[in-house]
Structure formats: C-alpha cells, structure tokens
Amino acid sequence: MSYELTIEPLGQTIEIEEGQTILDAALRAGIYLPHACCHGLCATCKVQVSDGEVEHGEASSFALMDFERDEGKCLACCATAQSDLVIEAEIEEDPDAENLPVRDFDGTVTRIESLTPTIKGVWIKLDEPMRFQAGQYVNLELPGGLGSRAFSIASAPSSDGEVELNIRIVPGGQGTTYVHERMQAGEKVRISGPYGRFFVKKSAR
Ligand code: FES
C-alpha cells in the first residue's frame, strides 16, 4: 500500500510506501531534505505535517518533544505515513547538487586490500552503474543483523560500475570489524546511495 506525499514549498507530490520513512521517500525521488543522524536523535530532519497522519517511529523524546508532536511536527527520518500527507520542509537549494535519486544496488566484492594497518580498501562491482557526485557516500548493508553503515565513496564518479570504499576499523565497532576480519572477495552485498551533500562546490570558485 502506498500514499501520496506532497512536499511544500516545492509543491511536488511523490509516492510513499507503507512503512517507508518520509526522508527515504524524498531522497529516492531526488528531493533533498536536510538530515544528519537518520536515527531520530539530532532533529535536523524536523518537518511540519500540515495535513495527514504519521507514525513517529523511533523519534527520541528530546529530538521531538511532546509539544512539537502536538503541533504536528515530525522527524522525517523516522516518521512513516498513515494517510496521504502534506509536509512543510526547509529546503535549501544547492546550485551544485545534481539531486540524484537514492537507489538500491546489488554488487559483488571484487577486491579487498590493506591500504594501511587500519584501513581496508574494498572494491564493489555493482550490477549497474551508480551515478554520484565526488564526496557522496553510500550505506553498505552488512549481514548477520549488523544493519547498514555509511561509507564515503573513494572512487571517481567516472569509474564505471565499480565503487571503492576505504574503511577504517573502529575499535569495538561491529560493522568495521566485520569488514576487516570477515568480508571476502566474491561476497554479495547491497548498497544504497548516493547520499550526502559534501561535494565539490563549483559555484563557489
Ligand atoms: S536526521 Fe537526525 S533526527 Fe532525523
């Protein structure tokens, strides 16, 4: 089941699936909503719901206070639609953003190399090329209930269908420990992306 999500002041209406967050629906439609932690903790993604009902998901009570819920606010990274929605968001136009829609990609790990004692280079051949801007990142899904982790793309946007990730091990970090100690060439992986706005600001030259 899906609903209609209208994003103001853009006036754009997109589809949002049941259980899909507002942020995910927007990014996959190529619409950038401000966000940071994506876990309901930082409030960067707070938007006003001007029509419709949402489920607040894992929004923390300090990032979204009770009175804000009463005012119709929600955290786009956690909130899911319970009806058609209209939201008001603060959207900053970025002249350098290509607004590439986020998508899921299946891929195969082709190579893993130790670049330094603490950094592994991981090369992933994607089933189809992913367009991205230099400086963007992807979410890499890890097996065994580890969830996904965000890693910057180290390869150039021109590298056809293969992305390189440089992954530093985080002491005690389950995700990076998996990559360093257990990930193998030939492993099937899934990534989503591209995410982020930390790209070259050509307009500032
Ligand atoms: S991005 Fe941090 S609370 Fe949504």
PDB file of N, CA and C and ligand atoms in Angstrom, residues 23 34-46 59-60 63 75-78, ligand 1:
ATOM      1  N   LEU A  23      11.777  10.708   4.866  1.00  0.00           N
ATOM      2  CA  LEU A  23      13.096  11.051   4.328  1.00  0.00           C
ATOM      3  C   LEU A  23      13.491  10.097   3.204  1.00  0.00           C
ATOM      4  N   PRO A  34      16.934  18.159   4.545  1.00  0.00           N
ATOM      5  CA  PRO A  34      18.062  18.178   5.479  1.00  0.00           C
ATOM      6  C   PRO A  34      17.980  16.998   6.440  1.00  0.00           C
ATOM      7  N   HIS A  35      19.116  16.379   6.717  1.00  0.00           N
ATOM      8  CA  HIS A  35      19.162  15.262   7.660  1.00  0.00           C
ATOM      9  C   HIS A  35      20.602  15.063   8.100  1.00  0.00           C
ATOM     10  N   ALA A  36      20.788  14.324   9.175  1.00  0.00           N
ATOM     11  CA  ALA A  36      22.148  14.052   9.654  1.00  0.00           C
ATOM     12  C   ALA A  36      22.232  12.644  10.232  1.00  0.00           C
ATOM     13  N   CYS A  37      21.681  12.430  11.439  1.00  0.00           N
ATOM     14  CA  CYS A  37      21.912  11.141  12.107  1.00  0.00           C
ATOM     15  C   CYS A  37      21.081  10.001  11.521  1.00  0.00           C
ATOM     16  N   CYS A  38      19.904  10.328  11.017  1.00  0.00           N
ATOM     17  CA  CYS A  38      18.964   9.337  10.466  1.00  0.00           C
ATOM     18  C   CYS A  38      18.483   8.328  11.506  1.00  0.00           C
ATOM     19  N   HIS A  39      18.594   8.654  12.772  1.00  0.00           N
ATOM     20  CA  HIS A  39      18.138   7.751  13.828  1.00  0.00           C
ATOM     21  C   HIS A  39      17.248   8.444  14.855  1.00  0.00           C
ATOM     22  N   GLY A  40      16.657   9.570  14.489  1.00  0.00           N
ATOM     23  CA  GLY A  40      15.719  10.210  15.405  1.00  0.00           C
ATOM     24  C   GLY A  40      16.357  10.897  16.583  1.00  0.00           C
ATOM     25  N   LEU A  41      17.630  11.272  16.446  1.00  0.00           N
ATOM     26  CA  LEU A  41      18.347  11.813  17.600  1.00  0.00           C
ATOM     27  C   LEU A  41      18.735  13.281  17.480  1.00  0.00           C
ATOM     28  N   CYS A  42      18.895  13.789  16.251  1.00  0.00           N
ATOM     29  CA  CYS A  42      19.507  15.119  16.111  1.00  0.00           C
ATOM     30  C   CYS A  42      18.512  16.224  15.759  1.00  0.00           C
ATOM     31  N   ALA A  43      17.347  15.876  15.281  1.00  0.00           N
ATOM     32  CA  ALA A  43      16.281  16.831  14.936  1.00  0.00           C
ATOM     33  C   ALA A  43      16.552  17.634  13.662  1.00  0.00           C
ATOM     34  N   THR A  44      17.638  17.323  12.951  1.00  0.00           N
ATOM     35  CA  THR A  44      17.937  18.056  11.712  1.00  0.00           C
ATOM     36  C   THR A  44      16.824  17.904  10.681  1.00  0.00           C
ATOM     37  N   CYS A  45      16.136  16.780  10.731  1.00  0.00           N
ATOM     38  CA  CYS A  45      15.151  16.463   9.688  1.00  0.00           C
ATOM     39  C   CYS A  45      13.719  16.841  10.088  1.00  0.00           C
ATOM     40  N   LYS A  46      13.590  17.700  11.102  1.00  0.00           N
ATOM     41  CA  LYS A  46      12.237  18.023  11.594  1.00  0.00           C
ATOM     42  C   LYS A  46      11.432  18.758  10.523  1.00  0.00           C
ATOM     43  N   ALA A  59      11.559   8.204  16.878  1.00  0.00           N
ATOM     44  CA  ALA A  59      11.945   9.582  17.216  1.00  0.00           C
ATOM     45  C   ALA A  59      12.144   9.709  18.724  1.00  0.00           C
ATOM     46  N   SER A  60      13.289  10.238  19.129  1.00  0.00           N
ATOM     47  CA  SER A  60      13.541  10.354  20.566  1.00  0.00           C
ATOM     48  C   SER A  60      12.737  11.524  21.133  1.00  0.00           C
ATOM     49  N   ALA A  63      14.628  14.891  20.808  1.00  0.00           N
ATOM     50  CA  ALA A  63      14.747  15.464  19.458  1.00  0.00           C
ATOM     51  C   ALA A  63      13.382  15.939  18.960  1.00  0.00           C
ATOM     52  N   LEU A  75       9.851  13.915  12.760  1.00  0.00           N
ATOM     53  CA  LEU A  75      11.213  13.739  12.253  1.00  0.00           C
ATOM     54  C   LEU A  75      11.128  12.895  10.985  1.00  0.00           C
ATOM     55  N   ALA A  76      11.540  13.489   9.878  1.00  0.00           N
ATOM     56  CA  ALA A  76      11.351  12.823   8.579  1.00  0.00           C
ATOM     57  C   ALA A  76      12.113  11.510   8.476  1.00  0.00           C
ATOM     58  N   CYS A  77      13.204  11.363   9.258  1.00  0.00           N
ATOM     59  CA  CYS A  77      13.990  10.124   9.149  1.00  0.00           C
ATOM     60  C   CYS A  77      13.325   8.954   9.851  1.00  0.00           C
ATOM     61  N   CYS A  78      12.330   9.234  10.688  1.00  0.00           N
ATOM     62  CA  CYS A  78      11.656   8.172  11.457  1.00  0.00           C
ATOM     63  C   CYS A  78      10.179   8.047  11.107  1.00  0.00           C
TER      64      CYS A  78
HETATM   65  S1  FES B   1      18.290  13.055  10.767  1.00  0.00           S
HETATM   66 FE1  FES B   1      18.704  13.172  12.894  1.00  0.00          FE
HETATM   67  S2  FES B   1      16.734  13.062  13.762  1.00  0.00           S
HETATM   68 FE2  FES B   1      16.364  12.747  11.662  1.00  0.00          FE
END
